Coordinates of C-alpha atoms in Angstrom, one line a residue:
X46 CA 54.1 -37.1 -3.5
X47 CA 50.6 -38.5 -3.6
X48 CA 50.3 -38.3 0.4
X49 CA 52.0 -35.2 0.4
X50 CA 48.7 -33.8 -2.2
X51 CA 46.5 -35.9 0.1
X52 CA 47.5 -34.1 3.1
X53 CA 47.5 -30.5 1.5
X54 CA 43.6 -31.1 0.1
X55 CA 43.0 -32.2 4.1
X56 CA 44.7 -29.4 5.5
X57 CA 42.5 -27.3 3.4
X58 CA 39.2 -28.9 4.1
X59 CA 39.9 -28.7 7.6
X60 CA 40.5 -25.1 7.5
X61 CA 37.8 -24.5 5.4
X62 CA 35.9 -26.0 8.1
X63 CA 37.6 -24.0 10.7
X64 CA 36.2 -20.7 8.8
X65 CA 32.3 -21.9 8.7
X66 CA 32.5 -22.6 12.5
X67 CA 34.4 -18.9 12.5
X68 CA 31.2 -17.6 10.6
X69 CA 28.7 -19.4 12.7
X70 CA 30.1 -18.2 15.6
X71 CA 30.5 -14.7 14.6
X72 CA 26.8 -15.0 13.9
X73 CA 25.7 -16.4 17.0
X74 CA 27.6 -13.2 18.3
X75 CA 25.2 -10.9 16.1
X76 CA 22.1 -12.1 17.4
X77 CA 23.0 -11.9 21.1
X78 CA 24.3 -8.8 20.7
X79 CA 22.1 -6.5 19.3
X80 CA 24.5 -3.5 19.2
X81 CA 27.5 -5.2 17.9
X82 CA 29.6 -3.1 16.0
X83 CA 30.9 -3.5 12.0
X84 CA 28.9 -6.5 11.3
X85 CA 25.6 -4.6 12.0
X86 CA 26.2 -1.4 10.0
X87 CA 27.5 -3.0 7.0
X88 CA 23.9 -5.1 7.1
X89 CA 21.8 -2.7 8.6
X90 CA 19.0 -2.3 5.8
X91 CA 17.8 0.4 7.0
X92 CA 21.1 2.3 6.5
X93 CA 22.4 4.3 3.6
X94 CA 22.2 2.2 0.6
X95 CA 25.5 3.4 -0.1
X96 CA 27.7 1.1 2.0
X97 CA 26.0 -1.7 0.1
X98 CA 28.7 -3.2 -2.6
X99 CA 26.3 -5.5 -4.0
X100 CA 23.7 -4.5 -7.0
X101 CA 20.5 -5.2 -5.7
X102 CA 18.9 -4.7 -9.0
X103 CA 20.6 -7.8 -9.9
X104 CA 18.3 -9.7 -8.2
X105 CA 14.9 -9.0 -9.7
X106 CA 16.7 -9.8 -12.9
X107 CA 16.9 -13.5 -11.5
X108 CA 19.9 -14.3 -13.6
X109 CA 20.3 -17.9 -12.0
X110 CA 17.8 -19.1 -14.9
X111 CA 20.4 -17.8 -17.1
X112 CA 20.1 -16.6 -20.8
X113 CA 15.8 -16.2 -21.3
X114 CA 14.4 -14.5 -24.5
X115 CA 12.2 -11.9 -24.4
X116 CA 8.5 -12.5 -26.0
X117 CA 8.5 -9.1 -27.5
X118 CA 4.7 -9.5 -26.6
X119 CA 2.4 -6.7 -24.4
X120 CA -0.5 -8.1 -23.5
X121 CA -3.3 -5.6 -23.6
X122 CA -5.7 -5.4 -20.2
X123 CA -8.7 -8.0 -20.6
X124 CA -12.1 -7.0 -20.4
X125 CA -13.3 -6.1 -16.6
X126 CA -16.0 -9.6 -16.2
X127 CA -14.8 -11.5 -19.4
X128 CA -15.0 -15.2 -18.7
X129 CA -12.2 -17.1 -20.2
X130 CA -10.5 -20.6 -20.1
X131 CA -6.7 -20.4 -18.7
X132 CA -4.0 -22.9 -18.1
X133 CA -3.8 -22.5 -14.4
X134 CA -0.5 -23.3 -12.2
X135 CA -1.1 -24.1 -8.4
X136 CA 2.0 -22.8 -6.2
X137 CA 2.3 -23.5 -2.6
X138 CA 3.2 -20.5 -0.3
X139 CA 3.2 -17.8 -3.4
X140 CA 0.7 -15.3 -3.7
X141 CA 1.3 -13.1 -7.4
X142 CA -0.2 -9.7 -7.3
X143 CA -0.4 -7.7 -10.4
X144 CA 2.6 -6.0 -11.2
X145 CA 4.5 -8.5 -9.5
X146 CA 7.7 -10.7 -11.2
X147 CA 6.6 -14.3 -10.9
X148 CA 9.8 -16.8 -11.8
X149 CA 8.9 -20.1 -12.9
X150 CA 11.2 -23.4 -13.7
X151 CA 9.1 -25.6 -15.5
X152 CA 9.7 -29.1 -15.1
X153 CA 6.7 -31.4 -15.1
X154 CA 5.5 -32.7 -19.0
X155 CA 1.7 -31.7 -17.9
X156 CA 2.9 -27.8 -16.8
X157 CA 5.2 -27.8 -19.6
X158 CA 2.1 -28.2 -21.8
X159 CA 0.5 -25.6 -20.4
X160 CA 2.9 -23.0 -21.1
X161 CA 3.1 -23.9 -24.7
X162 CA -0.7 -23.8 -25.1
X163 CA -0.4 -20.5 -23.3
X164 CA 1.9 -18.9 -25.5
X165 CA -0.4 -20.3 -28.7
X166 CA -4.4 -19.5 -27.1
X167 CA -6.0 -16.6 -28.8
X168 CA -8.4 -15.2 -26.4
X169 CA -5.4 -14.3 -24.1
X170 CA -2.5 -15.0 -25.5
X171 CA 0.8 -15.4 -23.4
X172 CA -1.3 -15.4 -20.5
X173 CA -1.6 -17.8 -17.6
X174 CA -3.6 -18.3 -14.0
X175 CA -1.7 -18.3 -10.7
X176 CA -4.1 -19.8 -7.9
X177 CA -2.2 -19.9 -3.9
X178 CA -2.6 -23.3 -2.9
X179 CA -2.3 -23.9 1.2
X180 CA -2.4 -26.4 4.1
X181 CA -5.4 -26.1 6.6
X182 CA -5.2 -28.5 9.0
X183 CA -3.3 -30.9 7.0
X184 CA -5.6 -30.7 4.2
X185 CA -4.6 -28.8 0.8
X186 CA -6.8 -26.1 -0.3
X187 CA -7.6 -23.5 -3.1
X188 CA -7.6 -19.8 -3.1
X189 CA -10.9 -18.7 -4.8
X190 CA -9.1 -15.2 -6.4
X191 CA -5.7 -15.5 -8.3
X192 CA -3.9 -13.4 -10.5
X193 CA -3.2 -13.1 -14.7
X194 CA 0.5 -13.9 -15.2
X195 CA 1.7 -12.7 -18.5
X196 CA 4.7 -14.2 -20.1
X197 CA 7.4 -12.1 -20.7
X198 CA 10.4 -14.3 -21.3
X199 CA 11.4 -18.2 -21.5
X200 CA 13.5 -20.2 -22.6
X201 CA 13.7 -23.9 -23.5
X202 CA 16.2 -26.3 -22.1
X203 CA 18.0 -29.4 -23.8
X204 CA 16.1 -31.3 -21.4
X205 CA 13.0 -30.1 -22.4
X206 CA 12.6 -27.6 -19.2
X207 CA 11.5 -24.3 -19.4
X208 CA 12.2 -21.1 -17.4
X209 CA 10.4 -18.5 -17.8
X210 CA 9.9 -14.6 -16.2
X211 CA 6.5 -13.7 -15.8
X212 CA 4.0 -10.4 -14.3
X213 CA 1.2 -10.3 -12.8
X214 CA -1.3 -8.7 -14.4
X215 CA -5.1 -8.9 -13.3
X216 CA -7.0 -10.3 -10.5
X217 CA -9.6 -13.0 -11.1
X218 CA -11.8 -15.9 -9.5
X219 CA -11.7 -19.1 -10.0
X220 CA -15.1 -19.9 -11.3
X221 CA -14.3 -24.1 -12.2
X222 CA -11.2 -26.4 -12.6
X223 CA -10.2 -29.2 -14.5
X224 CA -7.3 -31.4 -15.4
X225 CA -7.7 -31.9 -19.4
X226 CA -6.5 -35.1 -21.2
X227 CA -3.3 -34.6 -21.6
X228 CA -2.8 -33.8 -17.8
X229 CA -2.7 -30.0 -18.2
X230 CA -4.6 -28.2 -15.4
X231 CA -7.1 -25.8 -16.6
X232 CA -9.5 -23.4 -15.1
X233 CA -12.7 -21.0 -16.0
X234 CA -12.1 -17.1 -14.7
X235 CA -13.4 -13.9 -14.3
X236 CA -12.0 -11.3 -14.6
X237 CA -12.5 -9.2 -11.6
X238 CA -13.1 -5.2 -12.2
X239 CA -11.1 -2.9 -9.9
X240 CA -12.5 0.4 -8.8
X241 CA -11.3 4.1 -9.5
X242 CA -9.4 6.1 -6.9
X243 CA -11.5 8.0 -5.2
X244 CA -10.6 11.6 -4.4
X245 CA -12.6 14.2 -1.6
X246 CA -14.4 16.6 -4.2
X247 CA -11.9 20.2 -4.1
X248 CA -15.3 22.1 -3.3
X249 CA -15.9 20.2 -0.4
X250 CA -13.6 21.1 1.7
X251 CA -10.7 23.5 1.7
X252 CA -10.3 27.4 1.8
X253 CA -11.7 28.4 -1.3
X254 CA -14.8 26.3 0.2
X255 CA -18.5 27.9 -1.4
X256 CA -20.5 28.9 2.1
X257 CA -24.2 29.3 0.8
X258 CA -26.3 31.7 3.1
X259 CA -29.7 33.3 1.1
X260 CA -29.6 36.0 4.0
X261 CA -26.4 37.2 2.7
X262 CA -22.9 37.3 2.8
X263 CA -21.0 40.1 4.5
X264 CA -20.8 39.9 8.0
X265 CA -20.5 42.9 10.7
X266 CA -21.6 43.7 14.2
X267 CA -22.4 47.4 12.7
X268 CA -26.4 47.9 11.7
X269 CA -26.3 48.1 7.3
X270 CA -27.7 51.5 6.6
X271 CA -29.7 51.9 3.4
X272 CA -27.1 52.2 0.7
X273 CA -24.8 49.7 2.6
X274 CA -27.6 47.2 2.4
X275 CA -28.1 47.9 -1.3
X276 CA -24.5 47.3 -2.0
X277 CA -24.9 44.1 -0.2
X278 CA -27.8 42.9 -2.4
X279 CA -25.6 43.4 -5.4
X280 CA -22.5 41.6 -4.2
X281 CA -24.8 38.8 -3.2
X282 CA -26.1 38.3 -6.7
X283 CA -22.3 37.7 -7.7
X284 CA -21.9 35.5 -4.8
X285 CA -24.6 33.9 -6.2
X286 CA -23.3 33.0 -9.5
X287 CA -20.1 31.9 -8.4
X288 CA -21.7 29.8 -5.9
X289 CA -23.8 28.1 -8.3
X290 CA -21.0 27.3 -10.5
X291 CA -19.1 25.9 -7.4
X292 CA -22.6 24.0 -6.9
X293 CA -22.2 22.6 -10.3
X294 CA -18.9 21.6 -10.4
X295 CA -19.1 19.6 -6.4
X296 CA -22.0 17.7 -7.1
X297 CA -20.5 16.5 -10.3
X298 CA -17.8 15.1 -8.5
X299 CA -20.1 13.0 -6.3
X300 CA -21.6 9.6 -6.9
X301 CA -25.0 9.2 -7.5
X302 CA -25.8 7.8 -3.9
X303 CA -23.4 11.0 -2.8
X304 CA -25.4 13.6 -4.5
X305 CA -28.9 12.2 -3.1
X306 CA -27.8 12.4 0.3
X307 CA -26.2 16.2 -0.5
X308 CA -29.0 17.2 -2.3
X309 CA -31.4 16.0 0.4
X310 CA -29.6 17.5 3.3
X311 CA -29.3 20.8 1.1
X312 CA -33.1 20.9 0.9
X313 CA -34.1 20.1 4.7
X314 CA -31.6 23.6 5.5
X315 CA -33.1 25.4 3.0
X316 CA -36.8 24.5 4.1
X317 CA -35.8 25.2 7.7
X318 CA -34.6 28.9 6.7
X319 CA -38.0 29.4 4.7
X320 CA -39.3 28.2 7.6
X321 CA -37.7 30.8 9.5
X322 CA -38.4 33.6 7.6
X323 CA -41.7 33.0 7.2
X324 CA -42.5 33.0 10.7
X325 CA -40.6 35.9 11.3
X326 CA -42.7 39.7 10.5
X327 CA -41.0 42.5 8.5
X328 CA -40.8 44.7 11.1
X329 CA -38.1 42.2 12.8
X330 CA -36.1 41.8 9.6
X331 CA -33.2 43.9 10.6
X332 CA -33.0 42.2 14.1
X333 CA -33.2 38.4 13.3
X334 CA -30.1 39.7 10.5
X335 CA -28.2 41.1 13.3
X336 CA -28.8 37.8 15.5
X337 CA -27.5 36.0 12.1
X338 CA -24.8 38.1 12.0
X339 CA -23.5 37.8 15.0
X340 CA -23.8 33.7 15.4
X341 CA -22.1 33.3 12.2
X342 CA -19.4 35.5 13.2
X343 CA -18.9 33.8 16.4
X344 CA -15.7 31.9 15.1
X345 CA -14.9 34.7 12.9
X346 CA -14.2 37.5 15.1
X347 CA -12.4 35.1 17.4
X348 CA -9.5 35.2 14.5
X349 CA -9.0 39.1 15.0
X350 CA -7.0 40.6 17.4
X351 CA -9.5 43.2 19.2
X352 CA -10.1 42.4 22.7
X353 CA -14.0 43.7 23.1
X354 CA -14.8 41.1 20.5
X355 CA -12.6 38.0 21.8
X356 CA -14.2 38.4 25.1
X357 CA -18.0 38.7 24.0
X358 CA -20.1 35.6 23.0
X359 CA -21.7 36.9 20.0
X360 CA -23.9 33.8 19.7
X361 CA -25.7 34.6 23.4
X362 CA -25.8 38.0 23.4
X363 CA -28.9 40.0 23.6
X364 CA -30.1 42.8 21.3
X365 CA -29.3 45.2 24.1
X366 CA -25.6 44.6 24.4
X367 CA -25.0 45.0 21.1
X368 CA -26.5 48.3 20.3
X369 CA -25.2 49.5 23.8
X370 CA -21.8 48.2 23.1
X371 CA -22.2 50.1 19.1
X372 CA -23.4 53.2 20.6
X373 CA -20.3 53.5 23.6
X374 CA -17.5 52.5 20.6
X375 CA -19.4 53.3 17.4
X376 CA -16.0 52.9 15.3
X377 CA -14.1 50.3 16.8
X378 CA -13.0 46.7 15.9
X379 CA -15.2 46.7 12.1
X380 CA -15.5 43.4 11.0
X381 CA -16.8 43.5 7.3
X382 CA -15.6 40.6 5.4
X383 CA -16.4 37.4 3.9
X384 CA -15.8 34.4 6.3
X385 CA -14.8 31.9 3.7
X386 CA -11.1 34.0 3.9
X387 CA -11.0 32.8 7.4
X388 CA -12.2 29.4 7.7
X389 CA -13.4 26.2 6.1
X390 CA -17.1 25.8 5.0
X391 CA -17.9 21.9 4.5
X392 CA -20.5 21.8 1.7
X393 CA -20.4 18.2 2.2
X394 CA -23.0 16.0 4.2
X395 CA -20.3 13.8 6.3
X396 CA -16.8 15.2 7.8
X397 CA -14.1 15.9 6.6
X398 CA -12.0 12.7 8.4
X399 CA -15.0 10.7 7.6
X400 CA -14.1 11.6 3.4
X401 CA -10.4 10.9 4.2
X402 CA -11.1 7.5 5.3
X403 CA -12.0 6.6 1.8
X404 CA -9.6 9.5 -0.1
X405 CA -7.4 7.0 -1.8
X406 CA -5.1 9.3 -2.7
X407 CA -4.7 11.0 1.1
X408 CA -4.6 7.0 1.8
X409 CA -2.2 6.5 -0.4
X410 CA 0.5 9.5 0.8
X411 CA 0.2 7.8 4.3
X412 CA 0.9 4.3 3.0
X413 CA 3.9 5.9 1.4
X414 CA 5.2 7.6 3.9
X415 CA 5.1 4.7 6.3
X416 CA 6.9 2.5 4.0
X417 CA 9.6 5.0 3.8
X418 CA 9.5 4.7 7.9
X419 CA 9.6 1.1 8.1
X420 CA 11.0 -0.6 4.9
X421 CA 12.9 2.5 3.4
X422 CA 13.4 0.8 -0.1
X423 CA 12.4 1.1 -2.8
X424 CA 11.0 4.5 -2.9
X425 CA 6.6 4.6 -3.0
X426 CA 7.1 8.3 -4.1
X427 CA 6.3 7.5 -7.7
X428 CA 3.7 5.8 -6.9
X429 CA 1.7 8.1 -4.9
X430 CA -0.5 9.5 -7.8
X431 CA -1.7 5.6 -8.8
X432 CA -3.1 4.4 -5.7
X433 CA -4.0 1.3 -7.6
X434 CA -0.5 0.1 -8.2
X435 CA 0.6 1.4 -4.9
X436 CA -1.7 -0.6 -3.0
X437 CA -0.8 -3.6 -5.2
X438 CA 2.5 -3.0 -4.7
X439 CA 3.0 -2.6 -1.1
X440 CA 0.6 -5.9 -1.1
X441 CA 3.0 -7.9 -2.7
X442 CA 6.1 -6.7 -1.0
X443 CA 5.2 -6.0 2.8
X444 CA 6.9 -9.0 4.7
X445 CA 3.7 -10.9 6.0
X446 CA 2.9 -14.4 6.2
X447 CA 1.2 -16.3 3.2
X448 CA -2.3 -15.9 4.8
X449 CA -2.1 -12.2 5.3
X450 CA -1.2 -11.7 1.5
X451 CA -3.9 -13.7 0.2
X452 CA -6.1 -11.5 2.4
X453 CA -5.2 -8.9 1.1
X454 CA -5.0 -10.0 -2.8
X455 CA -8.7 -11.1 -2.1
X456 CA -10.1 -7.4 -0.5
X457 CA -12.2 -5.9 -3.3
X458 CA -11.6 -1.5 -3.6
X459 CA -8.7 0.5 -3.2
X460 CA -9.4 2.4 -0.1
X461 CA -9.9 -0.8 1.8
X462 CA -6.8 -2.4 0.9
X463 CA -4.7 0.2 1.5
X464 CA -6.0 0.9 5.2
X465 CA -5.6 -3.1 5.9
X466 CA -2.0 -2.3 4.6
X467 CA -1.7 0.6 6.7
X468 CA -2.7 -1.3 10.3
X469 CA -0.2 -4.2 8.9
X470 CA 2.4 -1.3 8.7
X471 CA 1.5 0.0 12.2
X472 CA 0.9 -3.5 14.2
X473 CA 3.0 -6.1 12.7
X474 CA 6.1 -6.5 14.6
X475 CA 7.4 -10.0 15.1
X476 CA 8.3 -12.5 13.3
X477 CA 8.1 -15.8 14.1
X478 CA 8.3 -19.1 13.1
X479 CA 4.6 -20.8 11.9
X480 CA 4.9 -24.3 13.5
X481 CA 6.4 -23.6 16.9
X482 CA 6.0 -19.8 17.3
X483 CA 10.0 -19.3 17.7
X484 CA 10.7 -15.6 17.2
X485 CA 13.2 -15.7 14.7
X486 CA 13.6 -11.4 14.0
X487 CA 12.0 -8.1 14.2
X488 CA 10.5 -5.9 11.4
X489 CA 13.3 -3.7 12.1
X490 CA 15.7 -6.2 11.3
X491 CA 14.7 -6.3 7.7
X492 CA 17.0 -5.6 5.4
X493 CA 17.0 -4.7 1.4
X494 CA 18.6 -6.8 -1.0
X495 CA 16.6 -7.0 -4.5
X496 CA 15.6 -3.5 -5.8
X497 CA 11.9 -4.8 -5.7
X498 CA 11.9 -4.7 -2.0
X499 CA 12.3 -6.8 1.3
X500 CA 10.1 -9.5 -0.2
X501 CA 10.0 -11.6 -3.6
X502 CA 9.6 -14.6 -5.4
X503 CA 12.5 -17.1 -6.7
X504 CA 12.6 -20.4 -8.1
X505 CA 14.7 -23.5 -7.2
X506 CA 16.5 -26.2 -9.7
X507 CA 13.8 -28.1 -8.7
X508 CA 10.9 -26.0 -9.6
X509 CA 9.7 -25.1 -6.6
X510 CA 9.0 -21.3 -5.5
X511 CA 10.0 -19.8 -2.7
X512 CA 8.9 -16.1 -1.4
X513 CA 11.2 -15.1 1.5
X514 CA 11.7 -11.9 2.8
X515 CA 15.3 -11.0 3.8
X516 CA 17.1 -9.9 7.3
X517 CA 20.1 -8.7 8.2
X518 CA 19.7 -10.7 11.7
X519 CA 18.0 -13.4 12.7
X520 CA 17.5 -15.8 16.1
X521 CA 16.8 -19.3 16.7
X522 CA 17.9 -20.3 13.5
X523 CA 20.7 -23.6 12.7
X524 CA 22.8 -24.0 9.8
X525 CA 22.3 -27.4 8.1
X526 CA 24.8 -28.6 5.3
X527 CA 27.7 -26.4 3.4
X528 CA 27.4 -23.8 1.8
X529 CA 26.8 -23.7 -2.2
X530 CA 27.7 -21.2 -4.7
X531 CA 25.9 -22.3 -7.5
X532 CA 22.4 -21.2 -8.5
X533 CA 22.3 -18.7 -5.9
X534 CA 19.5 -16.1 -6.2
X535 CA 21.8 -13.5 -5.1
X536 CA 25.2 -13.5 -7.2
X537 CA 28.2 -13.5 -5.3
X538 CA 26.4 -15.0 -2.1
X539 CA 26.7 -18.7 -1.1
X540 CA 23.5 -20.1 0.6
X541 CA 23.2 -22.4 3.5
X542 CA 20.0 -23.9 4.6
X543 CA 18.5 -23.0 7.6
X544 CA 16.1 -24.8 10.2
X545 CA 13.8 -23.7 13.0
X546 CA 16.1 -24.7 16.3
X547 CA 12.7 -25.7 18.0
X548 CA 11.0 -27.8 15.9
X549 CA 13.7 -28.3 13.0
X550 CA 11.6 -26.8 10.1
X551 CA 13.6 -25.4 7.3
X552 CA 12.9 -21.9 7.4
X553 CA 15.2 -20.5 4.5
X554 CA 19.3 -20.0 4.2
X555 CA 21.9 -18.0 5.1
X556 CA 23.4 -16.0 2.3
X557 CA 27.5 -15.5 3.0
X558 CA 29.3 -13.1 0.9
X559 CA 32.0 -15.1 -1.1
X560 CA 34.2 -12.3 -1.6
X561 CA 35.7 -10.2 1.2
X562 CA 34.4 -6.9 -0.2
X563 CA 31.6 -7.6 -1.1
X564 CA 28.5 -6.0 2.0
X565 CA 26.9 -6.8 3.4
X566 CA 28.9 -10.1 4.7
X567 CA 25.7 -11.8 4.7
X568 CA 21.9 -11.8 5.2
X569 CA 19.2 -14.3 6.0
X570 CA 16.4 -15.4 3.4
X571 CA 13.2 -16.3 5.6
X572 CA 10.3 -18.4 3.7
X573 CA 7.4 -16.3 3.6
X574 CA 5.1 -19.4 4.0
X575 CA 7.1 -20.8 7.0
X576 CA 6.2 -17.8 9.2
X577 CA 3.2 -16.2 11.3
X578 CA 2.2 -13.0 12.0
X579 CA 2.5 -11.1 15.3
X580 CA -0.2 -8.8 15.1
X581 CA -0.7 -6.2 17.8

């Protein structure tokens, strides 16, 4: 009866094993074959996220650390340049940008420590520092910027663990470090002040742009009479009032440095056109008006449909012409309006495109829109009217090496770090492995499975944090070990680690769906900090 069990359990394991060679072959399959069928659209994150039977907001909840209380504690912003002294946790390969869920397991007495002194300090209470430590040339070394982690839940184990759920909150530098007597490491910050989104001022640009011209207003290749000119002295005072408000209202919207350089460019055109006038005599008043007219109408007339005036280059003709040509077809082709119906006037002293490049909210629309081209999930929509967050946000999710995040973590202004993100969105392409430079998948082969994005943070038993970004396909990749069910980041995936097939370095796992209905069937989770960039 006993050999009888003995050889049922065998039978089992060998079919068992039977199945994972099944799976590693059906895998080997899906990488060689780019177009294969099922396997492909039921993984394909780029697809409709409603073939996917698994909850990817169950993820960011990280419900492997089990049951964690909730602090029921907000910390409020800390002061822009406050100096303070922090417990300070060193993790290798995680960059935290605010905003972003950091998971911790804490093991080690001395970081233990820290957390309980975090959750008891008064100048920032439940508050912590999160510095990226990395290799460089065999050598460990410290970011100079990290990030405020507030804690918002933990819980203590028998063993005297604790896991806990933390955000990122602020960016600061590292000003000094120090391990204090009872082991805990400490560190002085600052916190570092972020700038306000910056926005092109409405009045510089647009169709309701203020054209300011002291010679007047109304533009027509017909000679004003007397009352006509009269009438157009009175509508220019008008003008004039509304354009001074406009005046008001754009310079306010500039910076100081903005409004010297407008205010100065202002003044040389306005001395030039006194200038002008003065060398001109009364008796040529009407015809340097007429010569006015007629260059500033130039683009104007070209937007009507009347075919004398599309084919004459008002800005070069002569005097002549243009009283012949009034005189042959005295009541043709009237153009008596205000140009600022027909075009834009920049009152501005640089470009338009040139004010774009630093328009954080134009900047951020882009970045938005790219994401939804490249990444699709989660939506940047909402974000779109915070470029701050945004930018954050797309920092800490876009699947870049270690190096690349830190780099942009450590770039100072909003407009900036949302045009680095917008080249990384336009260049970045491959993905390879860091030690050997094995391609291991495409951008395209990315694939959603945590509603935070392509990209996040989770903890080990062991304490150790892992950032990987996950795929849907992957190459060059072996599968080392079973596959284990428990204390899986993803519920109802089994994970399998994974090494580099060149140079053997573990490069994440294989998540395999443990139930047969579950899609998809399974994904890759790639180690941020084991990859480089393929920047083109």
């Amino acid at each position: 009866m006993d050999d009888d069990r003995i050889l049922a359990r065998e039978r089992r394991q060998m079919e068992e094993i039977r199945q994972l060679d099944l799976e590693e072959l059906q895998v080997e399959e899906v990488d060689d074959d780019p177009s294969s069928g099922d396997d492909r659209d039921a993984t394909d994150g780029r697809g409709p996220s409603d073939d996917y039977a698994f909850d990817t907001s169950v993820a960011s909840l990280h419900t492997y650390l089990g049951e964690v209380e909730d602090t029921h504690h907000r910390v409020a912003f800390l002061d822009v340049g406050a100096v303070l002294k922090l417990p300070i946790f060193y993790l290798e390969g995680v960059v935290l940008f605010p905003e972003a869920t950091l998971p911790l397991r804490v093991i080690q007495p001395s970081f233990v420590l820290s957390i309980e002194r975090a959750l008891n300090q008064v100048d920032a209470p439940y508050t912590i520092g999160v510095i990226h430590v990395f290799r460089d040339n065999g050598r460990i070394r410290l970011a100079n910027v990290g990030t405020t982690a507030e804690i918002r839940q933990y819980r203590r184990l028998e063993d005297g663990s604790l896991n806990v759920v933390t955000r990122g909150q602020q960016r600061f530098r590292l000003r000094h470090r120090w391990i204090d007597a009872e082991g805990a490491p400490c560190g002085e910050v600052q916190i570092i002040q972020e700038d306000i989104p910056s926005r092109v001022p409405r009045d510089a640009f647009g169709d309701l742009a203020p054209f300011s011209n002291p010679r007047g207003h109304k533009f027509s290749l017909k000679l004003p009479s007397n009352d006509s000119r009269a009438k157009s002295v009175g509508s220019m005072d008008v003008d004039n009032d509304s354009e001074a408000k406009s005046d008001e209202s754009f310079e306010c919207a500039l910076s100081l440095t903005e409004r010297e350089i407008h205010q100065s460019a202002v003044g040389s055109y306005s001395g030039s056109d006194t200038m002008d006038e003065s060398t001109t005599s009364s008796s040529d008043d009407e015809k340097s008006q007429l010569q006015l007219q007629s260059k500033d109408s130039d683009s104007s007339a070209s937007l009507h449909s009347c075919p004398e005036i599309s084919n004459v280059d008002l800005a070069s003709s002569s005097m002549s012409d243009m009283q012949s040509s009034k005189q042959e077809e005295p009541n043709k082709c009237w153009i008596n309006t205000d140009l600022n119906q027909f075009r834009s006037v920049p009152r501005a002293f640089w470009p338009h495109w040139v004010y774009r490049m630093y328009d954080s909210y134009c900047l951020a629309q882009r970045a938005a829109e790219m994401w939804k081209q490249i990444v699709g999930a989660p939506s940047m929509d909402r974000l779109v009217k915070k470029p701050d967050i945004l930018s954050f946000f797309i920092a800490s999710k876009i699947p870049v090496s270690e190096y690349t995040r830190q780099e942009l973590l450590e770039i100072d202004g909003i407009s900036y770090r949302l045009r680095r993100e917008i080249e990384l969105l336009q260049s970045f392409d491959l993905i390879q492995c860091k030690t050997c430079q094995t391609i291991i998948a495409r951008r395209s082969n990315m694939v959603v499975m945590s509603s935070e994005g392509p990209l996040g943070a989770y903890v080990n038993p062991s304490g150790c944090v892992h950032e990987i970004m996950t795929l849907y396909k992957a190459n060059g990749l072996a599968l080392t070990g079973p596959a284990v069910s428990e204390y899986s980041w993803f519920p109802g995936y089994a994970w399998t680690v994974t090494n580099c097939t060149g140079c053997e370095t573990q490069m994440g796992w294989l998540f395999t769906a443990t139930k047969k209905n579950l899609k998809p069937k399974f994904f890759w989770g790639i180690r941020s900090s084991q990859v480089s960039d393929d920047l083109h």
